[in-house]
Amino acid sequence: MSNFVFAGKDTVELAKKYGTPLYVMSGDMINDKCDEINESFLNKYDNTMAVYASKAFLNLAMVKMVAKKGIGLDVVSGGELYTAHKAGINLENVMFHGNNKTASEIAMGIDLGVGRFVVDNRWEMYLINELAQEKGKKVKILFRITPGVKSDTHDYISTGQKDSKFGIPIVEDVIVDVVDEAMKLSNIKLMGLHFHVGSQLHDNSSHLRALDATFGILDKLYDKFTFVPKELNVGGGFGIYYNKEDDVKPLSYFVDPIMEKISGYFEKNGLDRAKVIIEPGRWIAGEAGITLYKLTGKKEIPGIHRYISVDGGLPDNPRPALYGAEYEAVVANKYGQEAAETITIAGKCCETGDILIKNIQLPITENGDYLAVMSTGAYNYSMASHYNRIPKAAVLMITEGREDIIVERETYEDVISQDRVPSWLE
Ligand SMILES: Cc1ncc(COP(=O)(O)O)c(C=O)c1O
């Protein structure tokens, strides 16, 4: 029996040193992923771009890490954009997404000079044009389209189907009219199209079917307006390992056929190939993170269920409650010890649904043991909440043996810092 080692560090030592719950990110794994993007995509194919979908895991350090590797950023809100701005990166490499950008967020994006607005709908297109006009600027846009592809993933992370809150449906009379109108507006420049078919995909067929649908529309746009896109953004969604059901593929499994198909389309039509953009989020950060917890209680309902509780849960990882996400875990201080009980790991919140993992096989656990939950690097810290007024956990990053706290643990003072008591209650 030994302690579980992650990123070259004894996780029990980390838990004792920094407290729990603790997000631990491997900077080395993030760098390796960025290197794979460079090798398998950016350096292999010319006229390409990669942007990191920052919603997966974002803070100042992360912005700088991906930027150092020549990777841009996808942001969907003023807060994400502000983080990118404060990290000091070139905002020309930022794509501003989102299905509901407010006027003030759009204005901020124009003022800061984001490279592209990915426009979700006609109303937003007019708003961007109007705000750009007021500021005497011309901004570059892509249209987000919904290619009508249902991908093989959880409904909550499937985004490319026809009935989606995201994007413009590629029903001919909708998309053709919007493009027509866009080309008549003087403060926006339509650069091309974007789609994102869904997340946590292990099969490239959704991207390829989405391309077929996109080409159908591009044919029509060419016939009507001789419109040729300068850019095609095929989104992210490349899957990672959470558990044994995940058949993880290298990035090349996705990007090679995508590139072949896109190049074939432009060649066939005698046109210069558009710049191809990918937007991985989970694929860069997901497996690079784990969360450490302390076991704080155990109970058995005879003949029914055994529970252990941890000192975190829903506030640091809402995914199991949100859409039944499944995780693997080990008892960090009993690593390698044989599994001896089937147990459910309950989170700390007053919410029946706050169950981190159902019926996992673990060694016999006791109060004070440490648990390491795997693949929590994406959509955990970024989705964290203050439910039950629990302060948010710290984020530790390990890079080449260095230990850096990149997000401080919140204090109770932080939790009440925005509260104001009206004078009549004083
Ligand atoms: C527009 C867009 N691009 C990229 C992503 C990243 O997806 P993933 O983290 O699965 O790569 C998302 C996820 O929601 C998205 O909405």
Coordinates of C-alpha atoms and ligand atoms in Angstrom, one line a residue:
M1 CA 0.0 0.0 0.0
S2 CA 1.3 3.5 -0.9
N3 CA 0.1 7.0 -1.4
F4 CA -1.4 8.0 -4.8
V5 CA 1.0 10.1 -6.8
F6 CA -0.2 12.7 -9.3
A7 CA 2.0 15.0 -11.4
G8 CA 5.0 13.5 -9.6
K9 CA 3.6 14.5 -6.1
D10 CA 2.4 12.5 -3.2
T11 CA -1.3 13.6 -3.1
V12 CA -1.6 12.9 0.7
E13 CA 1.2 15.3 1.3
L14 CA -0.5 17.9 -0.9
A15 CA -3.8 17.5 0.8
K16 CA -2.1 18.0 4.2
K17 CA -0.1 20.9 3.0
Y18 CA -2.8 22.9 1.2
G19 CA -6.0 21.6 2.7
T20 CA -9.0 20.1 1.1
P21 CA -11.0 20.1 -1.1
L22 CA -8.1 20.9 -3.4
Y23 CA -8.1 21.1 -7.2
V24 CA -4.7 19.8 -8.4
M25 CA -3.8 20.6 -12.0
S26 CA -0.8 19.2 -13.8
G27 CA 0.7 22.0 -15.8
D28 CA 2.8 19.4 -17.5
M29 CA -0.2 17.6 -18.9
I30 CA -1.7 20.9 -20.1
N31 CA 1.5 21.7 -21.8
D32 CA 1.6 18.2 -23.4
K33 CA -1.9 18.7 -24.7
C34 CA -1.0 22.0 -26.2
D35 CA 2.1 20.4 -27.8
E36 CA -0.1 17.8 -29.3
I37 CA -2.4 20.5 -30.8
N38 CA 0.7 22.1 -32.3
E39 CA 2.1 18.8 -33.7
S40 CA -1.1 17.2 -34.9
F41 CA -2.8 20.3 -36.2
L42 CA -1.2 23.7 -36.2
N43 CA 2.2 22.6 -37.6
K44 CA 0.8 19.8 -39.7
Y45 CA -1.8 22.0 -41.6
D46 CA -1.2 25.5 -42.8
N47 CA -3.9 28.2 -42.4
T48 CA -5.2 26.8 -39.1
M49 CA -5.9 28.2 -35.6
A50 CA -6.7 26.6 -32.3
V51 CA -8.5 28.4 -29.5
Y52 CA -9.0 27.0 -26.0
A53 CA -12.6 26.9 -24.9
S54 CA -11.9 28.8 -21.6
K55 CA -15.2 27.8 -20.0
A56 CA -13.6 24.5 -19.2
F57 CA -11.1 26.0 -16.7
L58 CA -10.1 29.6 -16.6
N59 CA -7.9 31.9 -14.5
L60 CA -5.0 34.2 -15.2
A61 CA -2.4 31.5 -15.1
M62 CA -4.3 29.3 -17.6
V63 CA -4.8 32.1 -20.1
K64 CA -1.0 32.6 -20.0
M65 CA -0.2 28.9 -20.3
V66 CA -2.2 28.4 -23.5
A67 CA -1.1 31.7 -25.0
K68 CA 2.5 30.7 -24.5
K69 CA 1.8 27.7 -26.7
G70 CA 0.3 29.8 -29.5
I71 CA -3.3 28.9 -28.7
G72 CA -6.0 31.6 -28.6
L73 CA -9.1 31.7 -26.4
D74 CA -12.8 31.2 -26.8
V75 CA -14.7 33.3 -24.3
V76 CA -18.5 33.5 -23.7
S77 CA -19.0 36.3 -21.2
G78 CA -17.7 39.6 -20.0
G79 CA -16.0 37.8 -17.1
E80 CA -14.1 35.4 -19.3
L81 CA -13.1 38.3 -21.6
Y82 CA -12.0 40.4 -18.7
T83 CA -9.8 37.5 -17.4
A84 CA -8.2 37.2 -20.9
H85 CA -7.7 41.0 -21.0
K86 CA -6.1 41.1 -17.5
A87 CA -3.8 38.2 -18.4
G88 CA -2.4 40.5 -21.0
I89 CA -2.8 38.3 -24.1
N90 CA -3.3 39.5 -27.6
L91 CA -7.1 39.8 -27.9
E92 CA -7.0 39.4 -31.7
N93 CA -6.7 35.7 -30.8
V94 CA -10.0 35.7 -28.9
M95 CA -13.3 34.5 -30.2
F96 CA -16.3 36.0 -28.4
H97 CA -19.0 33.3 -28.2
G98 CA -22.3 33.1 -26.3
N99 CA -26.0 32.8 -27.2
N100 CA -26.9 35.9 -25.1
K101 CA -24.2 38.5 -25.2
T102 CA -25.4 41.7 -23.5
A103 CA -24.9 45.1 -25.1
S104 CA -22.3 46.0 -22.5
E105 CA -20.4 42.8 -23.1
I106 CA -20.4 43.4 -26.8
A107 CA -19.3 47.0 -26.3
M108 CA -16.5 45.7 -24.0
G109 CA -15.4 43.2 -26.7
I110 CA -15.4 46.0 -29.4
D111 CA -13.4 48.3 -27.1
L112 CA -10.9 45.6 -26.2
G113 CA -10.5 44.6 -29.8
V114 CA -11.5 40.9 -29.7
G115 CA -10.5 39.1 -32.9
R116 CA -13.9 37.6 -33.8
F117 CA -17.5 37.8 -32.6
V118 CA -19.3 34.5 -33.1
V119 CA -22.8 35.7 -33.7
D120 CA -25.6 33.6 -32.4
N121 CA -28.6 35.2 -34.0
R122 CA -29.9 37.9 -36.3
W123 CA -30.8 40.3 -33.4
E124 CA -27.3 40.1 -32.1
M125 CA -25.8 40.7 -35.5
Y126 CA -27.8 44.1 -35.7
L127 CA -26.7 45.0 -32.2
I128 CA -23.1 44.3 -32.9
N129 CA -23.3 46.4 -36.1
E130 CA -25.0 49.2 -34.3
L131 CA -22.5 49.3 -31.4
A132 CA -19.6 49.1 -33.8
Q133 CA -21.0 51.9 -35.8
E134 CA -21.3 54.1 -32.7
K135 CA -17.7 53.4 -32.0
G136 CA -16.6 54.0 -35.6
K137 CA -15.3 50.4 -35.9
K138 CA -15.7 47.4 -38.2
V139 CA -15.7 44.1 -36.5
K140 CA -15.1 40.6 -37.9
I141 CA -17.8 38.0 -37.3
L142 CA -18.6 34.3 -37.8
F143 CA -22.1 33.0 -37.7
R144 CA -22.7 30.1 -35.3
I145 CA -24.9 27.7 -37.2
T146 CA -26.8 24.6 -35.9
P147 CA -26.0 22.0 -38.4
G148 CA -28.8 19.7 -37.4
V149 CA -26.6 16.9 -36.1
K150 CA -27.5 15.0 -32.9
S151 CA -24.2 13.8 -31.4
D152 CA -23.8 10.7 -29.2
T153 CA -23.4 12.4 -25.8
H154 CA -25.6 13.6 -22.9
D155 CA -28.5 15.8 -24.0
Y156 CA -27.2 18.7 -21.9
I157 CA -23.9 18.8 -23.7
S158 CA -25.3 18.1 -27.2
T159 CA -25.5 21.4 -29.0
G160 CA -25.6 20.8 -32.8
Q161 CA -29.1 19.4 -33.1
K162 CA -31.8 21.5 -35.0
D163 CA -33.7 22.3 -31.8
S164 CA -30.9 24.0 -29.9
K165 CA -30.7 27.3 -28.0
F166 CA -27.4 27.9 -29.8
G167 CA -26.9 29.3 -33.3
I168 CA -28.7 29.9 -36.5
P169 CA -30.5 26.9 -37.9
I170 CA -29.3 26.0 -41.3
V171 CA -32.7 26.0 -42.8
E172 CA -32.2 27.6 -46.1
D173 CA -34.5 30.6 -45.8
V174 CA -33.2 31.5 -42.4
I175 CA -29.4 31.3 -42.9
V176 CA -29.4 32.7 -46.5
D177 CA -31.4 35.8 -45.4
V178 CA -29.2 36.4 -42.4
V179 CA -26.0 36.2 -44.6
D180 CA -27.7 38.5 -47.1
E181 CA -28.4 41.0 -44.4
A182 CA -24.9 40.7 -42.9
M183 CA -23.3 41.5 -46.2
K184 CA -25.3 44.8 -46.4
L185 CA -24.2 46.0 -42.9
S186 CA -21.2 48.3 -43.0
N187 CA -19.8 47.8 -39.5
I188 CA -19.4 44.0 -39.6
K189 CA -17.4 41.8 -41.8
L190 CA -18.6 38.2 -42.2
M191 CA -15.6 35.9 -42.2
G192 CA -17.2 32.5 -42.1
L193 CA -19.2 30.0 -40.1
H194 CA -18.9 28.2 -36.8
F195 CA -20.5 25.1 -35.4
H196 CA -20.0 23.1 -32.2
V197 CA -21.7 19.8 -32.3
G198 CA -21.4 18.7 -28.6
S199 CA -19.0 17.7 -26.0
Q200 CA -17.2 14.6 -24.7
L201 CA -17.3 12.9 -28.2
H202 CA -15.4 9.7 -29.0
D203 CA -16.6 9.4 -32.5
N204 CA -15.7 11.9 -35.3
S205 CA -18.9 11.3 -37.3
S206 CA -20.7 14.3 -35.7
H207 CA -18.1 16.7 -36.9
L208 CA -18.1 15.1 -40.4
R209 CA -21.9 15.1 -40.7
A210 CA -21.9 18.7 -39.6
L211 CA -19.4 19.5 -42.3
D212 CA -21.6 17.9 -45.0
A213 CA -24.5 20.0 -43.8
T214 CA -22.3 23.1 -43.8
F215 CA -21.1 22.5 -47.3
G216 CA -24.7 22.2 -48.5
I217 CA -25.3 25.7 -47.1
L218 CA -22.0 27.0 -48.5
D219 CA -23.0 25.8 -52.0
K220 CA -26.2 27.9 -51.7
L221 CA -24.4 30.9 -50.3
Y222 CA -22.0 30.7 -53.3
D223 CA -24.8 30.4 -55.8
K224 CA -26.7 33.4 -54.4
F225 CA -23.9 35.7 -53.4
T226 CA -20.6 34.1 -54.5
F227 CA -19.8 34.1 -50.8
V228 CA -16.7 32.1 -49.9
P229 CA -15.9 31.8 -46.2
K230 CA -12.4 32.8 -45.1
E231 CA -12.8 30.9 -41.9
L232 CA -14.5 27.7 -40.7
N233 CA -14.6 27.0 -37.0
V234 CA -15.5 23.4 -36.3
G235 CA -15.8 23.8 -32.5
G236 CA -14.4 21.4 -29.8
G237 CA -16.0 18.4 -28.1
F238 CA -13.1 15.9 -28.3
G239 CA -13.6 13.4 -25.6
I240 CA -11.4 12.5 -22.6
Y241 CA -11.1 9.6 -20.1
Y242 CA -13.6 9.7 -17.2
N243 CA -14.2 6.0 -16.8
K244 CA -13.8 2.6 -18.6
E245 CA -16.6 3.4 -21.1
D246 CA -14.6 6.2 -22.6
D247 CA -12.7 5.1 -25.7
V248 CA -10.3 8.0 -25.9
K249 CA -8.8 8.9 -29.3
P250 CA -5.8 11.1 -30.2
L251 CA -6.5 14.5 -31.6
S252 CA -5.5 13.4 -35.0
Y253 CA -8.5 11.0 -35.1
F254 CA -10.7 14.1 -35.2
V255 CA -8.7 16.7 -37.1
D256 CA -7.2 14.5 -39.9
P257 CA -10.6 13.6 -41.4
I258 CA -11.9 17.1 -40.8
M259 CA -9.0 18.6 -42.7
E260 CA -9.3 16.0 -45.5
K261 CA -13.0 16.7 -45.9
I262 CA -12.6 20.5 -45.8
S263 CA -9.7 20.6 -48.2
G264 CA -11.6 18.2 -50.5
Y265 CA -14.6 20.6 -50.6
F266 CA -12.5 23.7 -51.4
E267 CA -10.4 21.9 -54.0
K268 CA -13.4 20.4 -55.7
N269 CA -14.8 23.9 -56.1
G270 CA -11.5 25.5 -57.2
L271 CA -11.5 27.8 -54.2
D272 CA -8.8 28.7 -51.6
R273 CA -9.4 26.7 -48.4
A274 CA -10.8 28.6 -45.5
K275 CA -8.7 28.9 -42.3
V276 CA -9.8 26.0 -40.1
I277 CA -10.3 26.7 -36.4
I278 CA -10.7 24.2 -33.6
E279 CA -11.9 24.9 -30.1
P280 CA -11.1 22.2 -27.6
G281 CA -11.8 22.9 -23.9
R282 CA -12.2 19.6 -21.9
W283 CA -9.6 17.9 -24.0
I284 CA -6.9 20.3 -22.8
A285 CA -7.8 20.6 -19.1
G286 CA -10.0 17.7 -18.2
E287 CA -7.5 14.8 -17.5
A288 CA -5.0 17.3 -16.2
G289 CA -6.9 17.8 -13.0
I290 CA -7.9 15.8 -9.9
T291 CA -9.7 16.9 -6.8
L292 CA -8.6 15.9 -3.3
Y293 CA -11.1 15.5 -0.5
K294 CA -10.9 14.4 3.1
L295 CA -13.4 11.7 4.2
T296 CA -15.4 13.2 7.0
G297 CA -18.1 10.6 7.8
K298 CA -19.4 7.1 7.1
K299 CA -22.7 5.5 7.5
E300 CA -24.4 2.3 6.7
I301 CA -28.1 1.8 6.2
P302 CA -28.2 -1.9 6.9
G303 CA -29.0 -4.0 3.8
I304 CA -29.5 -0.9 1.7
H305 CA -26.5 1.4 1.2
R306 CA -23.2 2.5 2.6
Y307 CA -22.1 6.2 2.3
I308 CA -19.0 8.0 3.0
S309 CA -19.0 11.8 3.0
V310 CA -16.4 14.2 1.8
D311 CA -15.6 17.8 2.6
G312 CA -16.7 19.0 -0.8
G313 CA -19.0 17.9 -3.6
L314 CA -21.7 20.0 -5.3
P315 CA -20.0 23.4 -4.8
D316 CA -16.7 22.2 -6.4
N317 CA -18.1 19.7 -8.8
P318 CA -21.7 20.1 -9.9
R319 CA -21.5 17.8 -12.9
P320 CA -22.8 14.6 -11.2
A321 CA -25.9 16.5 -10.0
L322 CA -26.3 18.5 -13.1
Y323 CA -26.2 15.7 -15.7
G324 CA -25.2 12.5 -14.0
A325 CA -21.5 12.7 -14.9
E326 CA -19.6 9.7 -13.6
Y327 CA -16.1 9.8 -12.1
E328 CA -13.4 7.4 -10.9
A329 CA -11.7 7.8 -7.6
V330 CA -9.0 6.3 -5.4
V331 CA -8.4 6.4 -1.7
A332 CA -5.2 8.4 -1.9
N333 CA -3.6 7.1 1.3
K334 CA -4.6 3.5 0.5
Y335 CA -3.5 3.4 -3.1
G336 CA -3.1 -0.1 -4.5
Q337 CA -5.0 -1.7 -1.7
E338 CA -7.7 -4.1 -2.9
A339 CA -11.3 -2.9 -3.2
A340 CA -13.3 -4.3 -0.3
E341 CA -16.6 -2.4 -0.2
T342 CA -19.1 -0.9 -2.6
I343 CA -19.9 2.6 -1.4
T344 CA -21.5 5.9 -2.4
I345 CA -19.6 9.1 -2.0
A346 CA -21.8 11.9 -0.7
G347 CA -21.0 15.5 -0.9
K348 CA -21.3 18.1 1.9
C349 CA -24.4 20.0 0.7
C350 CA -27.9 19.9 2.0
E351 CA -29.2 18.5 -1.3
T352 CA -30.1 14.9 -1.8
G353 CA -28.6 15.0 -5.3
D354 CA -25.2 16.0 -4.0
I355 CA -23.7 12.6 -4.6
L356 CA -20.2 12.6 -6.2
I357 CA -20.0 9.0 -7.1
K358 CA -22.5 6.2 -6.8
N359 CA -21.6 2.6 -5.9
I360 CA -17.8 2.8 -6.3
Q361 CA -15.6 -0.1 -5.3
L362 CA -13.0 1.1 -2.7
P363 CA -10.8 -0.3 0.0
I364 CA -12.3 -0.1 3.5
T365 CA -12.3 3.6 4.4
E366 CA -12.1 5.4 7.7
N367 CA -12.6 8.9 8.8
G368 CA -9.6 11.0 7.9
D369 CA -8.7 9.1 4.7
Y370 CA -8.2 11.1 1.6
L371 CA -10.0 10.7 -1.7
A372 CA -8.7 11.6 -5.1
V373 CA -11.3 12.1 -7.8
M374 CA -9.9 11.8 -11.4
S375 CA -10.4 13.9 -14.5
T376 CA -11.9 17.0 -12.7
G377 CA -9.8 19.5 -14.6
A378 CA -12.6 20.7 -16.8
Y379 CA -16.0 22.1 -15.9
N380 CA -15.4 21.7 -12.2
Y381 CA -13.5 24.8 -10.9
S382 CA -15.2 26.8 -13.6
M383 CA -18.7 25.6 -12.5
A384 CA -18.0 26.0 -8.8
S385 CA -20.6 27.7 -6.7
H386 CA -21.0 29.0 -3.1
Y387 CA -24.0 26.8 -2.3
N388 CA -24.4 26.5 1.5
R389 CA -21.9 29.4 1.6
I390 CA -19.0 27.0 1.3
P391 CA -15.8 28.9 0.2
K392 CA -14.5 27.9 -3.1
A393 CA -11.5 25.5 -3.1
A394 CA -8.0 26.4 -4.0
V395 CA -6.3 25.4 -7.3
L396 CA -2.8 24.1 -7.1
M397 CA -0.8 23.7 -10.3
I398 CA 2.2 21.4 -10.6
T399 CA 4.6 22.1 -13.4
E400 CA 8.1 20.5 -13.7
G401 CA 7.9 19.7 -10.0
R402 CA 7.0 23.3 -9.0
E403 CA 4.0 23.8 -6.8
D404 CA 2.1 27.0 -7.4
I405 CA -1.3 28.1 -6.0
I406 CA -2.9 29.6 -9.0
V407 CA -6.2 30.3 -7.3
E408 CA -6.3 31.0 -3.6
R409 CA -8.7 29.2 -1.3
E410 CA -11.6 31.5 -0.4
T411 CA -12.2 32.5 3.2
Y412 CA -15.5 33.0 5.0
E413 CA -14.7 36.7 4.7
D414 CA -14.6 36.3 0.9
V415 CA -18.0 34.6 1.0
I416 CA -19.7 37.5 2.8
S417 CA -17.7 40.2 1.1
Q418 CA -20.5 41.3 -1.2
D419 CA -23.2 41.2 1.4
R420 CA -24.6 44.6 2.4
V421 CA -26.9 45.2 5.4
P422 CA -29.6 47.9 4.8
S423 CA -29.4 50.7 7.3
W424 CA -32.9 49.8 8.7
L425 CA -31.5 46.5 9.9
E426 CA -28.5 47.9 11.7
Ligands
LIG1 C1 -18.8 27.0 -28.8 C2 -18.1 26.0 -28.1 N1 -16.9 25.7 -28.4 C3 -16.1 24.8 -27.7 C4 -16.6 24.2 -26.6 C5 -15.7 23.3 -25.9 O1 -16.2 22.0 -25.8 P1 -15.3 20.9 -25.1 O2 -14.9 21.4 -23.8 O3 -16.1 19.7 -25.1 O4 -14.1 20.8 -26.1 C6 -17.9 24.5 -26.2 C7 -18.5 23.8 -25.0 O5 -19.6 24.0 -24.6 C8 -18.7 25.4 -26.9 O6 -19.9 25.7 -26.6

